[in-house]
Coordinates of C-alpha atoms in Angstrom, one line a residue:
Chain A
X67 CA 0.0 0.0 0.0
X68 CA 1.8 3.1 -1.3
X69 CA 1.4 7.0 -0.4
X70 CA 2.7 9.5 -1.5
X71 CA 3.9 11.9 1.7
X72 CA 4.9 15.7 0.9
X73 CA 7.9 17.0 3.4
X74 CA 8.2 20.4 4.6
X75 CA 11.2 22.2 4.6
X76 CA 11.6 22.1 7.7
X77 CA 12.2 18.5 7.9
X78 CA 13.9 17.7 4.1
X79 CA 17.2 17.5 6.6
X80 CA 15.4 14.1 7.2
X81 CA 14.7 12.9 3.5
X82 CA 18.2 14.5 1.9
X83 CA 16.4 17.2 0.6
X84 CA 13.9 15.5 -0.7
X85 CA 10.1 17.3 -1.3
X86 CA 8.2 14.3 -1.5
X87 CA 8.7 10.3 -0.6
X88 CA 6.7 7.3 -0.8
X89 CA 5.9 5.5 2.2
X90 CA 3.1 2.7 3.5
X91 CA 0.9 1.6 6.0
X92 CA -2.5 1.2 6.7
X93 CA -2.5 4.1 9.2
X94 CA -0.9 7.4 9.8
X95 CA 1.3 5.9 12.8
X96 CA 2.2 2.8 10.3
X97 CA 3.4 5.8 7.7
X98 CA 5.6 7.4 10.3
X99 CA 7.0 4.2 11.7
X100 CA 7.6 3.5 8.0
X101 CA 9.4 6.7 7.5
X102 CA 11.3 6.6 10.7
X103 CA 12.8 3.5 9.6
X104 CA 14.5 5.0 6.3
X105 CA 14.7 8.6 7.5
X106 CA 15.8 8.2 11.3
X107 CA 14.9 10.2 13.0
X108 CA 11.6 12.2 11.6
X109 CA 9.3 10.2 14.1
X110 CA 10.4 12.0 16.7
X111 CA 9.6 15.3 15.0
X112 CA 6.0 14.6 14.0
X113 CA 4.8 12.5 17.2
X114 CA 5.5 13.5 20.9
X115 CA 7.1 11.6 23.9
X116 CA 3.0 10.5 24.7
X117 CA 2.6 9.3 21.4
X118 CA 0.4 12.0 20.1
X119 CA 0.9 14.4 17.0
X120 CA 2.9 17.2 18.1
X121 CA 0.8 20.1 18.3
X122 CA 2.8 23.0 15.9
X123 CA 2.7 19.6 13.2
X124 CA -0.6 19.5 10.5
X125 CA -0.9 16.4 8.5
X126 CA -3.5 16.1 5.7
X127 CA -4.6 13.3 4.1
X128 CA -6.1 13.9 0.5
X129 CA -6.0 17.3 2.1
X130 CA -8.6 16.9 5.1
X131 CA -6.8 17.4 8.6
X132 CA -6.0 13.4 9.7
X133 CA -7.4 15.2 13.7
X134 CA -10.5 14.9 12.5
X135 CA -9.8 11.4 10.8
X136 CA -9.2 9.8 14.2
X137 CA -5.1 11.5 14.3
X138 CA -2.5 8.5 14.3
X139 CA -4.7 5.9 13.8
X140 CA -6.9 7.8 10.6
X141 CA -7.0 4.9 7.9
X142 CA -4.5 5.3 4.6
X143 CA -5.2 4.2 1.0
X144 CA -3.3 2.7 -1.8
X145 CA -2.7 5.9 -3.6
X146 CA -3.7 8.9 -0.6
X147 CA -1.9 12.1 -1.0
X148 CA -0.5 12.7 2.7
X149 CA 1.5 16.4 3.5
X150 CA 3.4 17.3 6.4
X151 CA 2.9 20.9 6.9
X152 CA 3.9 23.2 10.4
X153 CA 1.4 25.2 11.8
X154 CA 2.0 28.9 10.9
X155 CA -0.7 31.8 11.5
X156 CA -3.0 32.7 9.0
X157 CA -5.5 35.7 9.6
Chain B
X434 CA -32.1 51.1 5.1
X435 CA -30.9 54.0 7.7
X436 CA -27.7 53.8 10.4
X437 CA -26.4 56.4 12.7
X438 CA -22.8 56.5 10.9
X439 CA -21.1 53.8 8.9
X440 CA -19.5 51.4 12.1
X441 CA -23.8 51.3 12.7
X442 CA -23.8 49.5 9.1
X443 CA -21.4 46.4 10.3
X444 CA -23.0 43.0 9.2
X445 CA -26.9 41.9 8.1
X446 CA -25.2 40.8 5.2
X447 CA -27.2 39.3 2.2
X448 CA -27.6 35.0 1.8
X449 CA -27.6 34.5 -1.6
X450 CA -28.2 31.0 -3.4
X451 CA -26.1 29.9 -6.1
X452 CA -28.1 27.9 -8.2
X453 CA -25.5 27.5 -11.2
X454 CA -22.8 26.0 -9.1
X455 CA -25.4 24.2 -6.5
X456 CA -25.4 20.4 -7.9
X457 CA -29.0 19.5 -7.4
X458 CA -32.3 21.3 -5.7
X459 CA -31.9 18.8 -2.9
X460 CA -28.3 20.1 -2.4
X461 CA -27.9 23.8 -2.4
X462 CA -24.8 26.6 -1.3
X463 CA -25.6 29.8 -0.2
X464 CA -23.0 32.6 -0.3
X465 CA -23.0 35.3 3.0
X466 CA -21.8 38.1 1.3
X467 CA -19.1 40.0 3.9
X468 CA -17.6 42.1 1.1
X469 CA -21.0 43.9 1.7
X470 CA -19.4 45.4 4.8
X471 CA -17.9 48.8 5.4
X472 CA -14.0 48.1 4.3
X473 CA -15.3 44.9 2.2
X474 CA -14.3 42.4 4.3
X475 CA -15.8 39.9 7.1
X476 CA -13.0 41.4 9.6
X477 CA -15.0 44.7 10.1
X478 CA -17.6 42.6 12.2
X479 CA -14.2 41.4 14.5
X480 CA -12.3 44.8 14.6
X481 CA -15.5 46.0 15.3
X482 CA -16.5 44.2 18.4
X483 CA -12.7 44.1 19.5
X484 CA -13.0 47.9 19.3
X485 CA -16.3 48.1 21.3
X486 CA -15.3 45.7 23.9
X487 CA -11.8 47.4 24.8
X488 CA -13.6 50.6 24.9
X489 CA -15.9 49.1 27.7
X490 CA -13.3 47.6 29.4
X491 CA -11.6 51.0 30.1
X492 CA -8.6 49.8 27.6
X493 CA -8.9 53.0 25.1
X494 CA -8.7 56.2 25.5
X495 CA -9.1 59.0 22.8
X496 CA -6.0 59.8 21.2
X497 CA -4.8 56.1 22.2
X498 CA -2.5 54.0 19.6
X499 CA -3.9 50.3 18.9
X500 CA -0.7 48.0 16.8
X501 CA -2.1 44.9 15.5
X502 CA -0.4 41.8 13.4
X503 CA -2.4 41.5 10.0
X504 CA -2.1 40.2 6.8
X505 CA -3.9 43.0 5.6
X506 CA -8.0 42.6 6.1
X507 CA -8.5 43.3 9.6
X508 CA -5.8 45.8 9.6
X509 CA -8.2 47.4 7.0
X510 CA -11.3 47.1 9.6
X511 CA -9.4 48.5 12.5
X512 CA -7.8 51.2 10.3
X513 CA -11.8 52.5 9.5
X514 CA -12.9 52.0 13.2
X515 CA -9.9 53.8 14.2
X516 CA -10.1 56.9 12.4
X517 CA -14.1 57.4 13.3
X518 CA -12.9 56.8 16.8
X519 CA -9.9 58.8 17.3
X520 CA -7.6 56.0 17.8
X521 CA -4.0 55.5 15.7
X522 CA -3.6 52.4 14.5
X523 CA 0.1 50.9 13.7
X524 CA 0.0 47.7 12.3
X525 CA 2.2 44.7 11.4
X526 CA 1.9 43.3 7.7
X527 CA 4.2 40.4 6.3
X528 CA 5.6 42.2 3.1
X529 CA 4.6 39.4 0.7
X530 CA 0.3 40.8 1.2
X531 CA -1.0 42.4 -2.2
X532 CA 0.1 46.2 -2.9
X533 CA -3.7 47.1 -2.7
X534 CA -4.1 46.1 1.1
X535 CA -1.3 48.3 2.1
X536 CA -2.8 51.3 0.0
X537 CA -6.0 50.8 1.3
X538 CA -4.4 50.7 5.2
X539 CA -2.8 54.2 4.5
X540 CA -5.8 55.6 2.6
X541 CA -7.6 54.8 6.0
X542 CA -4.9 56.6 8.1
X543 CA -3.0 53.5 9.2
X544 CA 0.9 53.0 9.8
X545 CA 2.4 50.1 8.6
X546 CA 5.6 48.4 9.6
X547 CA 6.4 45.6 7.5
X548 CA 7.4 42.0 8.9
X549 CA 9.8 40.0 6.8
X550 CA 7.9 37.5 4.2
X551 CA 9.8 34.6 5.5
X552 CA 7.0 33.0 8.3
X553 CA 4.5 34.9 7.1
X554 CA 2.1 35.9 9.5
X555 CA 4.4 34.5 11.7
X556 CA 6.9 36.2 11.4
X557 CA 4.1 39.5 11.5
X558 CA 2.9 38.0 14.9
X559 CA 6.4 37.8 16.5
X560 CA 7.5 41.5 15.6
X561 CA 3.8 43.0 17.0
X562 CA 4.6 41.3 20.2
X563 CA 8.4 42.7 20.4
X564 CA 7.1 46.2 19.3
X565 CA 4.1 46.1 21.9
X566 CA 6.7 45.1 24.6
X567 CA 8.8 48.2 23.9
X568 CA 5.4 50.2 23.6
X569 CA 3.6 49.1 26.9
X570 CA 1.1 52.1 26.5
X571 CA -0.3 51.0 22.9
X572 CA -3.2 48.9 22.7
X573 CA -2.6 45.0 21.2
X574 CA -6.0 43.9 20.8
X575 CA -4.4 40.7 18.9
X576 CA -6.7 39.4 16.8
X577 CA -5.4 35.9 17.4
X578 CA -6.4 35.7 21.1
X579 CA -8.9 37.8 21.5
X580 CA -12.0 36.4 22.6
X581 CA -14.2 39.4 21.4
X582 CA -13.2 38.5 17.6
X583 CA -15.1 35.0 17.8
X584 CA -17.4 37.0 20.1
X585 CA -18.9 39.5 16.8
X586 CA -19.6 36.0 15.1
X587 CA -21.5 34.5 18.0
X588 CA -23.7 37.4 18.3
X589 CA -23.8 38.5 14.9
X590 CA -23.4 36.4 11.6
X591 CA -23.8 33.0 13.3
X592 CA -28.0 34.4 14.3
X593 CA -28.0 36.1 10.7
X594 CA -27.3 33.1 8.9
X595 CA -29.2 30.6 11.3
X596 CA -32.3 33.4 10.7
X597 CA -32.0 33.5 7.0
X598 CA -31.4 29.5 6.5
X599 CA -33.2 27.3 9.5
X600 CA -32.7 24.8 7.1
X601 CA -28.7 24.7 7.3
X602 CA -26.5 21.8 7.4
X603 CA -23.7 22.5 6.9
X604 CA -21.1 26.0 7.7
X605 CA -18.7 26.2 5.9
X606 CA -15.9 29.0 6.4
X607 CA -12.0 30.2 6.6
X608 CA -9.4 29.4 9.0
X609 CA -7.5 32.5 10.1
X610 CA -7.5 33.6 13.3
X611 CA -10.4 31.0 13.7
X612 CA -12.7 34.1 15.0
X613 CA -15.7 33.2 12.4
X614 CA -15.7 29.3 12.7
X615 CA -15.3 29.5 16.4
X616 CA -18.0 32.5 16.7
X617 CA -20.7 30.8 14.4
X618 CA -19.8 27.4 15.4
X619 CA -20.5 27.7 18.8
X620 CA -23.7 29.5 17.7
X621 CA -25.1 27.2 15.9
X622 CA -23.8 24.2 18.8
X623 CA -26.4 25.9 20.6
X624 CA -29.2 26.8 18.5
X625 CA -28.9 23.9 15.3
X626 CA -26.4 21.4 17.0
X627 CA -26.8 19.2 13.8
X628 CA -25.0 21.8 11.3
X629 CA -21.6 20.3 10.1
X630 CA -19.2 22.9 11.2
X631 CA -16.3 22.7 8.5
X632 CA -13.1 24.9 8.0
X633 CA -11.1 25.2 4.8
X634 CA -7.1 26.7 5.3
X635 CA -5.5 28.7 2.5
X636 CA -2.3 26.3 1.5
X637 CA 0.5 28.9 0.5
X638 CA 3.8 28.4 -0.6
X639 CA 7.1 26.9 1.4
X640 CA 8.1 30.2 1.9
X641 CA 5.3 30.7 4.8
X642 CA 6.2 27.6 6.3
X643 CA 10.0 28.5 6.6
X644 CA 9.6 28.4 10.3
X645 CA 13.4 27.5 11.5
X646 CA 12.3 25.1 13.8
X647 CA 8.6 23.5 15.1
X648 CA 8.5 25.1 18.0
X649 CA 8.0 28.4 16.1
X650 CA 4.7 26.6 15.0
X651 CA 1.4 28.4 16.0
X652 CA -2.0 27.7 16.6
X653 CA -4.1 30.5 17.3
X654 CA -5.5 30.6 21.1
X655 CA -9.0 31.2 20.0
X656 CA -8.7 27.8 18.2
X657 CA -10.9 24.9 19.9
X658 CA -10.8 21.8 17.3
X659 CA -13.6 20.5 19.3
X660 CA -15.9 23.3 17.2
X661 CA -15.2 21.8 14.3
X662 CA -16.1 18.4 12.6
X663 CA -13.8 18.5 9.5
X664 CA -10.9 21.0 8.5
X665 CA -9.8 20.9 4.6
X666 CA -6.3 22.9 3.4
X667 CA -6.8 24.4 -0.1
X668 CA -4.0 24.8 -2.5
X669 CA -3.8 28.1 -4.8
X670 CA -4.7 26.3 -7.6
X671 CA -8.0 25.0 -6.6
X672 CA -8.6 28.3 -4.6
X673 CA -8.0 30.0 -7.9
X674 CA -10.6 27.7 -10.2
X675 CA -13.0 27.8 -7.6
X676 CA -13.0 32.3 -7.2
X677 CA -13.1 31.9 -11.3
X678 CA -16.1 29.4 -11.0
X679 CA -17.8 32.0 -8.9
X680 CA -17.8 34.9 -10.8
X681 CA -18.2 32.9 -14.2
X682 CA -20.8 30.8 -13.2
X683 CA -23.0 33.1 -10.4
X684 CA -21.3 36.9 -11.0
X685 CA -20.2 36.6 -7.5
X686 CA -16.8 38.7 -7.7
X687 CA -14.9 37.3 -4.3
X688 CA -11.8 37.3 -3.2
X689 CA -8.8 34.2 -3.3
X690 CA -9.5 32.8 0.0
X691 CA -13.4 32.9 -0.6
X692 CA -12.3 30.3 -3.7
X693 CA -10.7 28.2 -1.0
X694 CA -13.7 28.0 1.5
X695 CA -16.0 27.7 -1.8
X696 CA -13.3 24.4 -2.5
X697 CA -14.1 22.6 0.7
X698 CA -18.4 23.9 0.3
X699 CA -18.2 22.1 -2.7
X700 CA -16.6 19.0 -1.5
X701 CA -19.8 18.9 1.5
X702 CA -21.8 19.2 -2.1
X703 CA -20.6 16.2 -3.6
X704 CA -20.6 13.7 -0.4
X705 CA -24.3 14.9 0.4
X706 CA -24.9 14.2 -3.3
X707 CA -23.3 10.8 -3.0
X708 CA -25.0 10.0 0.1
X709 CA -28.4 10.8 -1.5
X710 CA -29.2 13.5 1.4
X711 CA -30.4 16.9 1.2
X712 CA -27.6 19.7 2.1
X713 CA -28.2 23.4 2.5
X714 CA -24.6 24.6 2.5
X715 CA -23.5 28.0 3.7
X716 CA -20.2 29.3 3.2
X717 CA -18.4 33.3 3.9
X718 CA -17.4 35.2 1.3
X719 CA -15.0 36.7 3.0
X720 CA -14.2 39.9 0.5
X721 CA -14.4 41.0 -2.9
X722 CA -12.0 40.3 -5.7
X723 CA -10.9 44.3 -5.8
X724 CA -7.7 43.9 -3.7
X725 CA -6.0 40.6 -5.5
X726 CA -6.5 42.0 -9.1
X727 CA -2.6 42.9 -9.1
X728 CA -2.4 39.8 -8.3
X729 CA -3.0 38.7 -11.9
X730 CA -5.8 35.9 -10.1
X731 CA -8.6 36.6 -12.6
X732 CA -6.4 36.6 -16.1
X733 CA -4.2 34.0 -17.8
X734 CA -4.1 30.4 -17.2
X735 CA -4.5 29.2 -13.8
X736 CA -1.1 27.7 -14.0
X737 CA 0.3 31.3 -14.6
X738 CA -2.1 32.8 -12.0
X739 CA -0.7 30.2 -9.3
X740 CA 2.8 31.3 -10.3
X741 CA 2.1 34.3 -9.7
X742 CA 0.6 33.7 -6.2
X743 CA 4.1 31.4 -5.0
X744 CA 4.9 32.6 -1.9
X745 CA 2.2 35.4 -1.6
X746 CA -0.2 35.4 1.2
X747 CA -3.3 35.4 -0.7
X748 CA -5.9 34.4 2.0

């Protein structure tokens, strides 16, 4: 089951400067435990010490907000668009 | 209809359907039309009532200075309030906003000190705070915080709309400072707790996410995700078709971020559709298209217009 996961620039230190990497699992923790285990590291970033998504971290999937998709565990499918995005100020 | 002076004429906004772009009589949008306001934008309600309430609370005095971060609407809002009221107004605009906002913010008697377009507003946040710490007799009503900016939407747009469409299920609107989803949200928790509550979130270049590290991260404090049952992030491009779609298809002439919360409407659309349910969907415009036509967002291809847009903050 592949997605396709855009990276910020915050965290491309992670992925060699990549934008974008594929990645699978059938939920959003199995994508990050995926990724952690080619890009050491980036788990640690995206998911705090109590195992929830770290509160200045957005991640969309198809572009809805996975907090309201049930956060770490929202469901992934073959072929979902997932970005990695900080949370910055709009207004 | 007759007001006392123009701040009277804040809000009763018209509904209006949209019956080219609504996919079936069963499923209808409705467009609140907040460019109708003073300044043209949704923020006078906000400024407005931020105004009002720091006036009450002994907080301004004539002749005061307010400083606010902005990307450029509410700035706008304040700036008109301001000068009826006596107040100056300083604010704090990222540099990458459209050339129009910061005419219009000097037109209405504002000072502007630009923030740098790296972090956005951000970056335009961060500065306010270091200027209004070196500055402890100017007002920060800080949009971002204030509870009197959700406040105008509780008692004002979120009973307008509820009175002009009982028949609402869904809300759909932008996510800024969160002042109008949290204001009409919790309205409508109250009064029609069945309305889907939905936000969309202008998607802007990498340049506004250049944050140096996560912990420079933000999340406005009037922000309660328990208001909300879906949030949506809207790229330029789709923000772009969608403000096109508007005005082609229904004359409505909004601005880019009303293209973005017209996205995520649409998207309710097609699930009720799909679902075989009826869906009377209102969404904010937020503004007109006057202030983004330098912008080049209503000519060319949307490729080029998207281009164009890389890095801006548009919403």
């Amino acid at each position: 089951m592949a997605v396709q996961v855009r990276i910020p620039t915050i965290l491309r230190s992670y992925t060699g400067g990549e934008k974008a990497v594929s990645g699978s699992g059938g939920t959003l923790a199995e994508l990050i435990d995926d990724l952690d285990g080619r890009y050491d590291g980036i788990k640690a970033r995206l998911v705090t010490d109590d195992g929830s998504l770290h509160r200045f971290v957005n991640v969309y999937v198809n572009d809805e907000d996975v907090r309201f998709l049930g956060s770490l565990s929202a469901p992934l499918a073959d072929g979902d668009d997932v970005t990695i995005l900080p949370a910055v100020a709009g207004g | 209809m007759r007001f006392d002076s123009l701040v009277d004429s804040v809000g009763h906004t018209p509904l209006v359907g949209l019956p080219r772009l609504s996919p079936s009589p069963d499923v209808r949008l409705w467009a609140k039309l907040e460019d109708r306001n003073p300044t043209g934008s949704v923020k006078d309600r906000a400024a407005l009532w931020m105004i009002a309430d720091a006036e009450k609370r002994g907080r301004l005095h004539p002749g005061a200075t307010v400083l606010e971060p902005t990307s450029g609407n509410t700035g706008i809002s304040l700036a008109m309030v301001c000068l009826q009221r006596g107040y100056r107004l300083v604010c704090v605009m990222p540099e990458n906003t459209s050339v129009e906002r910061r005419q219009l913010l000097r037109m209405w008697g504002a000072e502007v000190i630009f923030s740098p377009a790296a972090g956005g507003s951000n970056e335009a946040v961060a500065v306010a705070k270091r200027i209004a710490a070196d500055n402890p007799d100017w007002v920060m009503l800080y949009q971002y915080g204030n509870p009197a900016n959700a406040q105008a939407h509780f008692d004002s747009t979120g009973p307008e709309l509820l009175a002009d469409l009982p028949t609402m299920t869904h809300f759909v609107a932008g996510l800024g400072t969160s002042g109008t989803l949290m204001g009409v949200g919790r309205y409508l928790r109250e009064h029609a707790p069945d309305v889907r509550i939905v936000a969309a979130e202008p998607r802007y270049g990498e340049l506004v996410y250049g944050l140096r590290n996560i912990d420079e991260g933000f999340v406005p404090e009037l922000y309660d995700p328990a208001i909300l049952d879906a949030r949506f992030s809207v790229g330029p491009r789709d923000a772009l078709a969608r403000t096109r779609e508007l005005v082609e298809l229904e004359g409505v002439f909004a601005g880019i971020s009303t293209g973005a919360i017209l996205h995520a409407a649409l998207a309710q659309a097609e699930r009720a559709v799909a679902a075989g349910i009826r869906a009377d969907i209102a969404f904010i415009v937020c503004d007109g298209g006057w202030k983004y036509l330098s912008t080049g967002a209503y000519s060319g291809t949307l490729d080029e217009a998207a281009r164009a847009l890389e890095g801006q903050l548009w919403a």
